[in-house]
Short mmCIF file of C-alpha atoms and ligand atoms in Angstrom, two decimals:
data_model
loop_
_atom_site.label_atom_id
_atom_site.label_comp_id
_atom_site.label_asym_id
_atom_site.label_seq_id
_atom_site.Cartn_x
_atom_site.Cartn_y
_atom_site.Cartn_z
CA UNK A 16 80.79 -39.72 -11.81
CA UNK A 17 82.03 -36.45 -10.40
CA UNK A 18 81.57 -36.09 -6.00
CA UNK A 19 81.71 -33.66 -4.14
CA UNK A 20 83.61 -33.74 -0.85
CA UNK A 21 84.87 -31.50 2.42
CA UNK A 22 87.96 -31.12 2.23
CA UNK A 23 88.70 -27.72 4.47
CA UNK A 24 86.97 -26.08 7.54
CA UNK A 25 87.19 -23.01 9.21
CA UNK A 26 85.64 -21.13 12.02
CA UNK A 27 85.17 -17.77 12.72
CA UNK A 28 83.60 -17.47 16.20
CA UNK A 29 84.01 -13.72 17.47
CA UNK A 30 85.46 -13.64 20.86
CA UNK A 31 82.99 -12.03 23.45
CA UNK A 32 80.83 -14.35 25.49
CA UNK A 33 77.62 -13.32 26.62
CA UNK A 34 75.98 -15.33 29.34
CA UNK A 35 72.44 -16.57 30.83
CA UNK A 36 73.86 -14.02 33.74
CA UNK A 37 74.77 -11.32 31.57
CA UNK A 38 71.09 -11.64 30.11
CA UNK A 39 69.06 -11.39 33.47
CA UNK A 40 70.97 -7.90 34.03
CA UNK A 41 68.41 -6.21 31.61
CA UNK A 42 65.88 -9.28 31.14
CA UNK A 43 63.38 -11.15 33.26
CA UNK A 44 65.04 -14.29 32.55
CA UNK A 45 67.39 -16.30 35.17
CA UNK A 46 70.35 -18.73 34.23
CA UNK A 47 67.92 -22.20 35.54
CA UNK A 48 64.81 -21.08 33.20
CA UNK A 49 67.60 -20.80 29.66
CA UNK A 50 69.39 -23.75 31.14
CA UNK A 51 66.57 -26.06 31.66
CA UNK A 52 64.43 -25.38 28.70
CA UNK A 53 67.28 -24.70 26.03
CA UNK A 54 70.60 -26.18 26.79
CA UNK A 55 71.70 -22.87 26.51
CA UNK A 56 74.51 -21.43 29.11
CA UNK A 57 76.57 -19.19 26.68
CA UNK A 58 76.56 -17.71 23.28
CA UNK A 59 78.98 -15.04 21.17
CA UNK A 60 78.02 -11.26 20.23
CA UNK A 61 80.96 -10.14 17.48
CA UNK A 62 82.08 -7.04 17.28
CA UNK A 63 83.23 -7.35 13.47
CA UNK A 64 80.88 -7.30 11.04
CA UNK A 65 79.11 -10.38 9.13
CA UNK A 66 81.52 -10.48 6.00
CA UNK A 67 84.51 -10.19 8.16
CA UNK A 68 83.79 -12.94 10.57
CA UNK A 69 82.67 -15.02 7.09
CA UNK A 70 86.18 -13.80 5.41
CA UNK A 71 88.09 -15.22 8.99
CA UNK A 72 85.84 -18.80 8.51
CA UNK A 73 86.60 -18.98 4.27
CA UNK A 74 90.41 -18.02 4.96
CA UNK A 75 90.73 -20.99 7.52
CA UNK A 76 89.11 -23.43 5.40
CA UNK A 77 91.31 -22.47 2.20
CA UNK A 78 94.35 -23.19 4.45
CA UNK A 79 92.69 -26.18 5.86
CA UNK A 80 92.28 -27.50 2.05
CA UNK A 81 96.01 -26.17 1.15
CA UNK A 82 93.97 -24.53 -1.83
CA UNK A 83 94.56 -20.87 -2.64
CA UNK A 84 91.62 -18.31 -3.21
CA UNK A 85 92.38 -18.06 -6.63
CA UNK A 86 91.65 -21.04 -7.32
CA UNK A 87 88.02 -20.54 -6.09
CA UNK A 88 85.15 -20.84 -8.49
CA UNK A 89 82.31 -20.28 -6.24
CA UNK A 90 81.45 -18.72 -2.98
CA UNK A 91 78.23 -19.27 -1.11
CA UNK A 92 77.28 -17.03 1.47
CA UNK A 93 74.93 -18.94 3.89
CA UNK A 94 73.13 -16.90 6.31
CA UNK A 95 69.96 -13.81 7.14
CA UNK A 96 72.31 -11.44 8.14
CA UNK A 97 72.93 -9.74 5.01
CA UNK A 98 74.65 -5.97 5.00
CA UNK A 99 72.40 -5.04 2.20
CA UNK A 100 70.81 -7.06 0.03
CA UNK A 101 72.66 -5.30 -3.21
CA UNK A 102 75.42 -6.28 -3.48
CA UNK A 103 75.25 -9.38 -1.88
CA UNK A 104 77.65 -10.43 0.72
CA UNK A 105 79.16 -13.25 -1.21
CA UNK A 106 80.61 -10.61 -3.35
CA UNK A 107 82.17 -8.88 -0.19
CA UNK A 108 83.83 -12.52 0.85
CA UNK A 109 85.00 -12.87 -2.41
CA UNK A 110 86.95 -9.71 -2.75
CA UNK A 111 88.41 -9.90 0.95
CA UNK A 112 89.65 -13.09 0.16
CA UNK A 113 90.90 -12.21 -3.56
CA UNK A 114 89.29 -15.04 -4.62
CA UNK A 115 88.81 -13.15 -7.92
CA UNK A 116 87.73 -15.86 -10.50
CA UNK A 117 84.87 -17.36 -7.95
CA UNK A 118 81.08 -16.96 -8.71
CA UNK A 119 78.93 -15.06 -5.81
CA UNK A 120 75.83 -16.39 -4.43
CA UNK A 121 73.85 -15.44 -1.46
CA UNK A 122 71.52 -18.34 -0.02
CA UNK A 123 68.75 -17.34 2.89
CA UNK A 124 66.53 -20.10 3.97
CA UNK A 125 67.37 -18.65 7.42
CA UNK A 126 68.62 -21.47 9.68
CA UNK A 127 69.27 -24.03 6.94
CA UNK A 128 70.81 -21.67 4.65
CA UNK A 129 74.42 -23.80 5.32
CA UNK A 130 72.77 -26.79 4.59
CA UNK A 131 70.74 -25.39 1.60
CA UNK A 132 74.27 -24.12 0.18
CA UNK A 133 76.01 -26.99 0.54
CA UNK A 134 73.41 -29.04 -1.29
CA UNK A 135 73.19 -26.63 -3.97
CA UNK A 136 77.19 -26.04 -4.21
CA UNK A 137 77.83 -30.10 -4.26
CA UNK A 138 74.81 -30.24 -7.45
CA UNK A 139 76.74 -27.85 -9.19
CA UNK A 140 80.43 -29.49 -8.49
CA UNK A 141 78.47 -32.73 -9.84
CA UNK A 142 77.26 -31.10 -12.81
CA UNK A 143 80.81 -30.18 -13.84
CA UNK A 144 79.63 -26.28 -13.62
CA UNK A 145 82.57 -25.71 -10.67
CA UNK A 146 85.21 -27.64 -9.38
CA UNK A 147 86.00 -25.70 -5.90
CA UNK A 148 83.40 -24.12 -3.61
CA UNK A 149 83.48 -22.07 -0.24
CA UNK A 150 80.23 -22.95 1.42
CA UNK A 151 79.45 -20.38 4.27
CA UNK A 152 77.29 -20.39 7.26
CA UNK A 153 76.94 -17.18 8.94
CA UNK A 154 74.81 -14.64 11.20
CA UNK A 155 75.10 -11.38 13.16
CA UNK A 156 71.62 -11.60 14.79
CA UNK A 157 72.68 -9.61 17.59
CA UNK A 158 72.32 -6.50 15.30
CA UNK A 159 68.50 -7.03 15.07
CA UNK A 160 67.25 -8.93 17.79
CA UNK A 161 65.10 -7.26 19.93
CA UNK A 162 66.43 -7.05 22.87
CA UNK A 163 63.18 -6.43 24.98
CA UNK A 164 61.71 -9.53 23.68
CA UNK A 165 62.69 -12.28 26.83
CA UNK A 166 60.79 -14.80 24.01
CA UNK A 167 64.03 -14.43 22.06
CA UNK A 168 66.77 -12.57 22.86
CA UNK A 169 67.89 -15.70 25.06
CA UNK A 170 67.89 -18.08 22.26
CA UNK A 171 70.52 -16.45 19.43
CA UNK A 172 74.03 -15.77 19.00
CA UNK A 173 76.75 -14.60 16.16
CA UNK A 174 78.98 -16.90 14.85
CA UNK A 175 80.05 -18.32 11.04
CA UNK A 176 81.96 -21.44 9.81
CA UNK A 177 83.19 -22.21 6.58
CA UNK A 178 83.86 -25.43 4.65
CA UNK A 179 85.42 -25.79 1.41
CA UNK A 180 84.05 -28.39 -1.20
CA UNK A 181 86.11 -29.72 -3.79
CA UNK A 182 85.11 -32.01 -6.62
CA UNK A 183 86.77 -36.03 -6.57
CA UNK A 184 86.63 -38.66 -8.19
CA UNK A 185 86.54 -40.81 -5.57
CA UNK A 186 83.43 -42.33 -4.04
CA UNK A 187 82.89 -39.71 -1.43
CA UNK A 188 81.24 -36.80 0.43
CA UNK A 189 77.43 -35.68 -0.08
CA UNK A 190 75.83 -38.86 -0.74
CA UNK A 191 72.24 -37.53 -0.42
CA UNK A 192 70.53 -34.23 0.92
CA UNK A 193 66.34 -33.97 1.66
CA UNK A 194 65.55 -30.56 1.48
CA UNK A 195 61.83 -28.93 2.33
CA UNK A 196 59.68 -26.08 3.57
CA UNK A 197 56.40 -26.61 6.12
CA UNK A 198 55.74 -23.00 4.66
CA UNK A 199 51.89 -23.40 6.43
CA UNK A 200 53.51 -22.88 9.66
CA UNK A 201 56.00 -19.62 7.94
CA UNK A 202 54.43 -16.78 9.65
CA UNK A 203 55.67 -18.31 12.98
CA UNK A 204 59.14 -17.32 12.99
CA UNK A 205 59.09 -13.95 11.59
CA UNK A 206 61.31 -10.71 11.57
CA UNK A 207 59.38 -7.88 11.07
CA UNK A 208 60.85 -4.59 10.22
CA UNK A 209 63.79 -6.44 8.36
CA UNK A 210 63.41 -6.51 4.58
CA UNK A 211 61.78 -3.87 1.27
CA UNK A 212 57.96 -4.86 2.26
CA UNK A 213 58.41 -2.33 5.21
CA UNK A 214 60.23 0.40 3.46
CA UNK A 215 57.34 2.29 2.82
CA UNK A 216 55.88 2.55 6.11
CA UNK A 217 59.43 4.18 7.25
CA UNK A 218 61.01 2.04 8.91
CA UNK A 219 64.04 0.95 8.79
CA UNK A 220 66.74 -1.69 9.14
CA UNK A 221 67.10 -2.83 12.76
CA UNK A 222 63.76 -1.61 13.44
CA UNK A 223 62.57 -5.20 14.15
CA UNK A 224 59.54 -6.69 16.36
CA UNK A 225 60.08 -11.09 16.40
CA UNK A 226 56.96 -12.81 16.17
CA UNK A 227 57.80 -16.27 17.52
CA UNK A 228 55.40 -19.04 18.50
CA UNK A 229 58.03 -21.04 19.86
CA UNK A 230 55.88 -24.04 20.32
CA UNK A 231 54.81 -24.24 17.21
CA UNK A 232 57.93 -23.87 15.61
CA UNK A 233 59.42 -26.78 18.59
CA UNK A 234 56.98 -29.26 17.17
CA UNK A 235 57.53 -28.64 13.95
CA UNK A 236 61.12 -28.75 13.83
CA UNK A 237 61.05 -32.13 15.60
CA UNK A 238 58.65 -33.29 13.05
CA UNK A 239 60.77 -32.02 9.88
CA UNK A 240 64.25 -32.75 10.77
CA UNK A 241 63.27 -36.62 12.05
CA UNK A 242 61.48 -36.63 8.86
CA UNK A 243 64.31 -35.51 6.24
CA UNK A 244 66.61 -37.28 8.74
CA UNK A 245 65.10 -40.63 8.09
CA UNK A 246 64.56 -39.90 3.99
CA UNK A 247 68.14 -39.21 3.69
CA UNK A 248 69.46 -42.66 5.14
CA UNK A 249 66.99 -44.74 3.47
CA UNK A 250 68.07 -43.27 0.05
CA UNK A 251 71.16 -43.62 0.69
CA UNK A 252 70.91 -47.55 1.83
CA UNK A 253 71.71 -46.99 4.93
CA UNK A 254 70.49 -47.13 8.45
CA UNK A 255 70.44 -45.00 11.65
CA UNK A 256 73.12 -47.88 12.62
CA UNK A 257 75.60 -46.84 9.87
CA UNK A 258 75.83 -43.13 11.25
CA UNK A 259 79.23 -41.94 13.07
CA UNK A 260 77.83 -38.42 13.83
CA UNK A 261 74.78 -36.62 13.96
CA UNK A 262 75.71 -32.73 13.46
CA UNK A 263 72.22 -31.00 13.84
CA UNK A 264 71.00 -27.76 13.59
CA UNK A 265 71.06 -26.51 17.86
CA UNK A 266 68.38 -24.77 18.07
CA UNK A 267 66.97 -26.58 21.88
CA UNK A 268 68.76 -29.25 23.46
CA UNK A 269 65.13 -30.94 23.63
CA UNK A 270 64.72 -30.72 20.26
CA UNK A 271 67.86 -32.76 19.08
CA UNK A 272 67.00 -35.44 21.75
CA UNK A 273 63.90 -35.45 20.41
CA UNK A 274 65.30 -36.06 16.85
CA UNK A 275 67.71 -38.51 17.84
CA UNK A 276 65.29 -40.38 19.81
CA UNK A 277 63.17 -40.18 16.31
CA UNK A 278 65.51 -41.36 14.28
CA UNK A 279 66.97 -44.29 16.56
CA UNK A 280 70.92 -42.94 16.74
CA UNK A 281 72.18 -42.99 20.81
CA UNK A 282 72.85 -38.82 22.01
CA UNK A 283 76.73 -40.11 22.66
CA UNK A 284 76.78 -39.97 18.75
CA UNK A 285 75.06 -36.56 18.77
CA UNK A 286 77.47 -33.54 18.39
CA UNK A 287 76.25 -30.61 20.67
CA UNK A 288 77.33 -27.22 20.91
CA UNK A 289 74.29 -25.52 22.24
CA UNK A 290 75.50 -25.19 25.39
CA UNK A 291 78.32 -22.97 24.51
CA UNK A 292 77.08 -21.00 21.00
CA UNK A 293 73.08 -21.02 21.51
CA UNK A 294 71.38 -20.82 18.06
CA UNK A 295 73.37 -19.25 15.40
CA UNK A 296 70.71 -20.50 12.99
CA UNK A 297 72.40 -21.06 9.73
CA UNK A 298 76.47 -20.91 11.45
CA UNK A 299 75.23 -23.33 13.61
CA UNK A 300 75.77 -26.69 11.74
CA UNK A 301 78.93 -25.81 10.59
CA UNK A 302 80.29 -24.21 13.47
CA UNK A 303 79.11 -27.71 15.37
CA UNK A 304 81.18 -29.72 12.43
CA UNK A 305 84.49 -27.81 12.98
CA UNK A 306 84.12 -28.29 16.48
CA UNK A 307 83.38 -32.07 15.69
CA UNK A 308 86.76 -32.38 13.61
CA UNK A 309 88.31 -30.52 16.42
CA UNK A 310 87.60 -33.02 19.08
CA UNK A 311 88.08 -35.82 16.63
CA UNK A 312 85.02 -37.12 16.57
CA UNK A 313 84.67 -37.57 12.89
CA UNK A 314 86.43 -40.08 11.28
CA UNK A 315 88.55 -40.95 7.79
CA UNK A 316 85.36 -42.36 6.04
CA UNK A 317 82.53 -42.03 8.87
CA UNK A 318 79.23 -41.43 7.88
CA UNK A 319 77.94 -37.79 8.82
CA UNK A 320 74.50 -36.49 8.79
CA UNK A 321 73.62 -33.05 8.99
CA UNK A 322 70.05 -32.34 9.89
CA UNK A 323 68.87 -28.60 9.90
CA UNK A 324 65.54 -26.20 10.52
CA UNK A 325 64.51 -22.54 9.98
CA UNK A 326 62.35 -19.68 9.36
CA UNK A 327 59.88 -20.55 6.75
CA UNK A 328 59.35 -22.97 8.22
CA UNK A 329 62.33 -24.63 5.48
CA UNK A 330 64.10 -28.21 6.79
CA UNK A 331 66.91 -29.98 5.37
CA UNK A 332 68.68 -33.84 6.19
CA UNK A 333 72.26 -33.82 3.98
CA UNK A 334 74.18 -36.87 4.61
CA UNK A 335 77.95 -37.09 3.71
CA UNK A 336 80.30 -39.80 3.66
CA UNK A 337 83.89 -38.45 4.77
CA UNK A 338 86.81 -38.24 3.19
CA UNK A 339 90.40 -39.42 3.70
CA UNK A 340 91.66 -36.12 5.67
CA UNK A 341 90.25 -34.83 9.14
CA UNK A 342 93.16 -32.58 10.02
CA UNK A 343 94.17 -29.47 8.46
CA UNK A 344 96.84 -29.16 6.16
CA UNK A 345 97.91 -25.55 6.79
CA UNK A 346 96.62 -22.60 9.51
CA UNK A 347 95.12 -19.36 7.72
CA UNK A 348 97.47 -16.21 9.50
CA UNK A 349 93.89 -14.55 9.69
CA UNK A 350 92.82 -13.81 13.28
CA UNK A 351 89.92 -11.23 14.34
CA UNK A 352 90.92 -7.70 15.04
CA UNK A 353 91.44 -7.43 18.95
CA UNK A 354 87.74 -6.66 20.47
CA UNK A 355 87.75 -3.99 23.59
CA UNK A 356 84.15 -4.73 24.76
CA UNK A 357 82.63 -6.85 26.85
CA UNK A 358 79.72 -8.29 24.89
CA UNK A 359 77.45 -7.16 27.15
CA UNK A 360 78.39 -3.49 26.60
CA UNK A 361 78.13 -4.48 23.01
CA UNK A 362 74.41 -5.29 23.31
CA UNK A 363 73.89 -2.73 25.99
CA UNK A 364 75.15 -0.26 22.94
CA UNK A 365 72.49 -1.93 20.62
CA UNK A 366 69.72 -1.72 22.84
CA UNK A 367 70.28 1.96 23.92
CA UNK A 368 69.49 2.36 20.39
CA UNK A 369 65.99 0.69 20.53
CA UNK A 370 63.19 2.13 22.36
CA UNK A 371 60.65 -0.36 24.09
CA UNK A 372 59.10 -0.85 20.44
CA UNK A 373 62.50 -2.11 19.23
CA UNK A 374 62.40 1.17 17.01
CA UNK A 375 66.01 2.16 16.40
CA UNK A 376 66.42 6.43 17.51
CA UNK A 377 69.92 6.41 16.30
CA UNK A 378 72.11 4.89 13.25
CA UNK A 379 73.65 2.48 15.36
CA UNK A 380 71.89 -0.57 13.23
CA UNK A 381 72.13 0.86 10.25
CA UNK A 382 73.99 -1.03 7.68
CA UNK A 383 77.53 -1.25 7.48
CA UNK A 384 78.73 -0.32 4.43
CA UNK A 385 82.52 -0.22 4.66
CA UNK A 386 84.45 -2.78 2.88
CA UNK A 387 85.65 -5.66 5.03
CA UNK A 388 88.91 -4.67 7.33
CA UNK A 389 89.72 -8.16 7.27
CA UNK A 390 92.52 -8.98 4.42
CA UNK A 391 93.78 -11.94 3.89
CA UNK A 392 96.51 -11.01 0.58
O1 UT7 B 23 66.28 -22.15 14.90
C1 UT7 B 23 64.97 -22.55 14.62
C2 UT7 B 23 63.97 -21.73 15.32
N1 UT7 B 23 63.86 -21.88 16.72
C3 UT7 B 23 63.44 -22.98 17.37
O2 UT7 B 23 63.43 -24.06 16.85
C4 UT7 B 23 62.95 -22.84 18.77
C5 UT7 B 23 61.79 -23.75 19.07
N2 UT7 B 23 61.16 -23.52 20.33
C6 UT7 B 23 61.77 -23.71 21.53
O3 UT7 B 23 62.93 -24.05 21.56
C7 UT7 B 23 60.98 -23.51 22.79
O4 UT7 B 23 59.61 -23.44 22.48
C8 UT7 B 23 61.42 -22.26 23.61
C9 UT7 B 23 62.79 -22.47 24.22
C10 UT7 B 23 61.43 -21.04 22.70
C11 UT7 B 23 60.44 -21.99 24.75
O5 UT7 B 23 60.34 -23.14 25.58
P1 UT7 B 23 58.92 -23.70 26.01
O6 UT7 B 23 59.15 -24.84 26.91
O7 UT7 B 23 58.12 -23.95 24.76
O8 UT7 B 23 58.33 -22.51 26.86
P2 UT7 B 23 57.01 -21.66 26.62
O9 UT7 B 23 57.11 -20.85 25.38
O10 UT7 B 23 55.85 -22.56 26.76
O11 UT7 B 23 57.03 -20.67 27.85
C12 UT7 B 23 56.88 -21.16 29.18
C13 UT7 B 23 56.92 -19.99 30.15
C14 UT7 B 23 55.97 -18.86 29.77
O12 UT7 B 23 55.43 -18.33 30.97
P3 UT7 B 23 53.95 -18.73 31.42
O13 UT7 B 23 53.05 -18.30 30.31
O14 UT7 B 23 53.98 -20.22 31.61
O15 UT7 B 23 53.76 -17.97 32.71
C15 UT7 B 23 56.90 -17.82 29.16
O16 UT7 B 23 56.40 -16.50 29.29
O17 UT7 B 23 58.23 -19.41 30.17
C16 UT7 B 23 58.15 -18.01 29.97
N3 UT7 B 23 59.35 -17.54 29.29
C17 UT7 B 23 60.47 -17.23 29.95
N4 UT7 B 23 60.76 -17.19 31.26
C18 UT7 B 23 62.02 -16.84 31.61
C19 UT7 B 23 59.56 -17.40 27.96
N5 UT7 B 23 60.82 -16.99 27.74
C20 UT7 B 23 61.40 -16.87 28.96
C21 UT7 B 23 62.68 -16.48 29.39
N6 UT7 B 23 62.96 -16.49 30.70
N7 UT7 B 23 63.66 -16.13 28.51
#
C-alpha cells in the first residue's frame, strides 16, 4: 500500500508585525479586551502579495525535502485569498517555482482549506495518480478586511506555510483525516462584497462588509473540531493518550482549550501560536506545524493531529503519524523582498482606501495582476 508522508516544510511569514497597540490607534479596541478574549497579542500584514509569500513557503519546503521543483507533480494552493479566481493561484506558484510538470489546484474551504488539501493531495498520492505534492496554506486577509469592523479586524493576520508530501512505502504519515461542513450555521461567517454574486450590483473586489456572529461560530467550532478530533483517533485505533501534538486551527485561545479539554489531551501537548500570528485561517495550521518542528516538539514517529475550522461552517480532524526526518535537509536561498513599511502604515494605506461602508474609492484593493517577483530558478 502506497502512504503518503511530510517530508519538507516551509514558512513564509511576511515580516511586519502589527500589534493589539497598533490596532487601538484607529479602533475602539485596547490590548486587555484582544488579550483576554483571544490569545491574541500580535499578528503579520505582508507587503508581498499572496502567491509570492506561497512561492517563499513551497521553495523552503522543496529544500527542506532535498527535492527539486521539477520533480513536482502537484501543487495545492490552500487558502481565500485568491488574486483572481481565473487563473488560479496554484498556477502562479507553479510557474514561480518552475515546477513545470506539476498539476494546479486551488482548494477554498476558507480556514480548513490546508487541511482539506492535504487530505485530498495524500488520496491522490495513495491512488498512485501523483507521487510528490506541495500542499499550501495561505491568506492575505489584510487586503479585504474591513478595517472599521472592531468585530474583526482584531482577529486576522497574513501568513502561508508550505509542506511537501511525498509518497512511501513505509507505514507512515496521514493515517486518517474526518472532514465536514455544519453548512446550517454558513451564513455566519460571511464576506460580502468578495466573489461574482456581487458583480452586478457594482461592486467590486475589496469592497467587503464581514458578517460575523462570533458566538455562534465559537460554539460551533468547539463542537466540530472535538467532534472530527475524536472520529479521527478512534479510526485510527488510537487514543487521546497516543497523541504527541495537537496542531489546531488558532482561531481563540478559548477555543483550543476548549477542544483539548474535549478531547482529553493536557494544553502542554497543544502547539499554540495565536499569540504571535492571530488567525491566518487556512496558513494557520501549517504555519503552527513549522513552528512545531522548529522548536522540536515533534518527534521521529510521534503521532500528530491536526484539527481545523472555517467559513461554511466546514471542519476537518487529519491525523498523521511522522516520519523518520524532523530537520531540514537543505535551506531554500529564497527570502522576501526587503519591506519599507511599518505594517501599520500598510493598513493605514488600505483603509484610506475604504470609506466607513468599507467601499473601496481608489484601486488600491484591486487585484494584483503582475506575475510573482519572487523567483526561485
Ligand atoms: O477561524 C474561524 C472563525 N473564527 C472563529 O472561530 C472565532 C470564533 N469566535 C470568537 O473567537 C469570539 O466569539 C470572539 C473573540 C470573536 C468574541 O469574543 P466573545 O467573548 O464572544 O465576545 P462578544 O462577541 O460576546 O462581545 C463582547 C463585547 C461586546 O460588547 P457588549 O455588547 O458586551 O457591550 C462587543 O461589542 O465585546 C465587544 N467587542 C469588543 N470590544 C473591544 C467586540 N469586539 C471588540 C473589540 N474590542 N475588538
Amino acid at each position: 500500500m502506497i502512504h503518503a508522508t511530510i517530508t519538507g516544510w516551509g514558512e513564509g511569514m511576511p515580516p511586519a508585525i502589527l500589534s493589539n497597540a497598533d490596532l487601538s490607534t484607529f479602533l475602539d479596541t485596547s490590548d486587555e479586551w484582544i488579550t483576554t478574549r483571544t490569545g491574541m497579542k500580535e499578528r503579520r500584514v505582508s507587503h508581498v502579495s499572496a502567491i509570492e509569500m506561497a512561492t517563499i513557503a513551497s521553495s523552503r519546503a522543496l529544500a527542506c525535502a532535498g527535492l527539486d521543483a521539477s520533480q513536482v507533480d502537484l501543487i495545492v494552493y490552500g487558502g481565500c485569498s485568491n488574486e483572481e479566481a481565473v487563473p488560479n493561484s496554484a498556477s502562479g506558484v507553479q510557474i514561480a517555482l518552475g515546477a513545470t510538470h506539476a498539476a494546479a489546484m486551488d482548494i477554498n474551504t476558507a480556514c480548513t482549506s490546508f487541511l482539506y488539501g492535504l487530505s485530498a493531495a495524500a488520496g491522490m498520492i495513495q491512488s498512485g495518480t501523483v507521487r510528490n505534492a506541495i500542499v499550501i496554506g495561505v491568506e492575505l486577509i489584510s487586503r479585504y478586511m474591513d478595517w472599521s469592523n472592531r468585530n474583526v479586524a482584531v482577529l486576522f493576520g497574513d501568513g502561508a506555510a508550505a509542506v511537501v508530501l511525498q509518497a512511501t512505502d513505509a507505514n507512515e504519515g496521514l493515517l486518517g483525516s474526518v472532514l465536514g461542513c455544519d453548512a446550517e450555521a454558513r451564513q455566519s461567517l460571511r464576506v460580502r462584497g468578495f466573489g461574482c454574486g456581487y458583480a452586478n450590483l457594482g461592486i467590486s473586489y475589496g469592497d467587503t462588509i464581514w458578517d460575523f456572529d462570533g458566538q455562534v461560530i465559537f460554539k460551533r467550532a468547539v463542537r466540530g473540531m472535538s467532534e472530527a478530533s475524536v472520529r479521527v483517533l478512534a479510526q485510527a485505533g488510537a487514543s487521546a493518550d497516543d497523541v504527541d501534538l495537537v496542531v489546531p486551527h488558532q482561531a481563540n485561545l478559548r477555543i483550543i482549550e476548549a477542544v483539548a479539554r474535549y478531547a482529553g489531551i493536557p494544553m502542554e501537548k497543544v502547539m499554540l501560536t495565536v499569540q504571535r500570528y492571530g488567525n491566518m485561517s487556512a496558513a494557520t495550521v501549517p504555519v503552527s506545524l513549522v513552528d512545531a518542528l522548529k522548536e522540536g516538539r515533534i518527534r521521529a514517529g510521534g503521532l500528530v493531529l491536526l484539527p481545523g475550522f472555517g467559513g461554511g461552517l466546514t471542519y476537518a480532524a487529519l491525523l498523521l503519524r511522522w516520519g523518520g526526518r524532523v530537520t531540514p535537509i537543505a535551506q531554500s536561498p529564497v527570502s522576501f523582498p526587503s519591506c519599507t513599511r511599518s505594517a501599520l502604515e500598510m493598513v493605514n494605506e488600505i483603509r484610506s482606501g475604504q470609506d466607513p461602508h468599507g467601499r473601496s474609492q481608489r484601486g488600491l484593493m484591486a487585484p494584483v495582476f503582475a506575475e510573482s517577483r519572487v523567483t526561485t530558478g
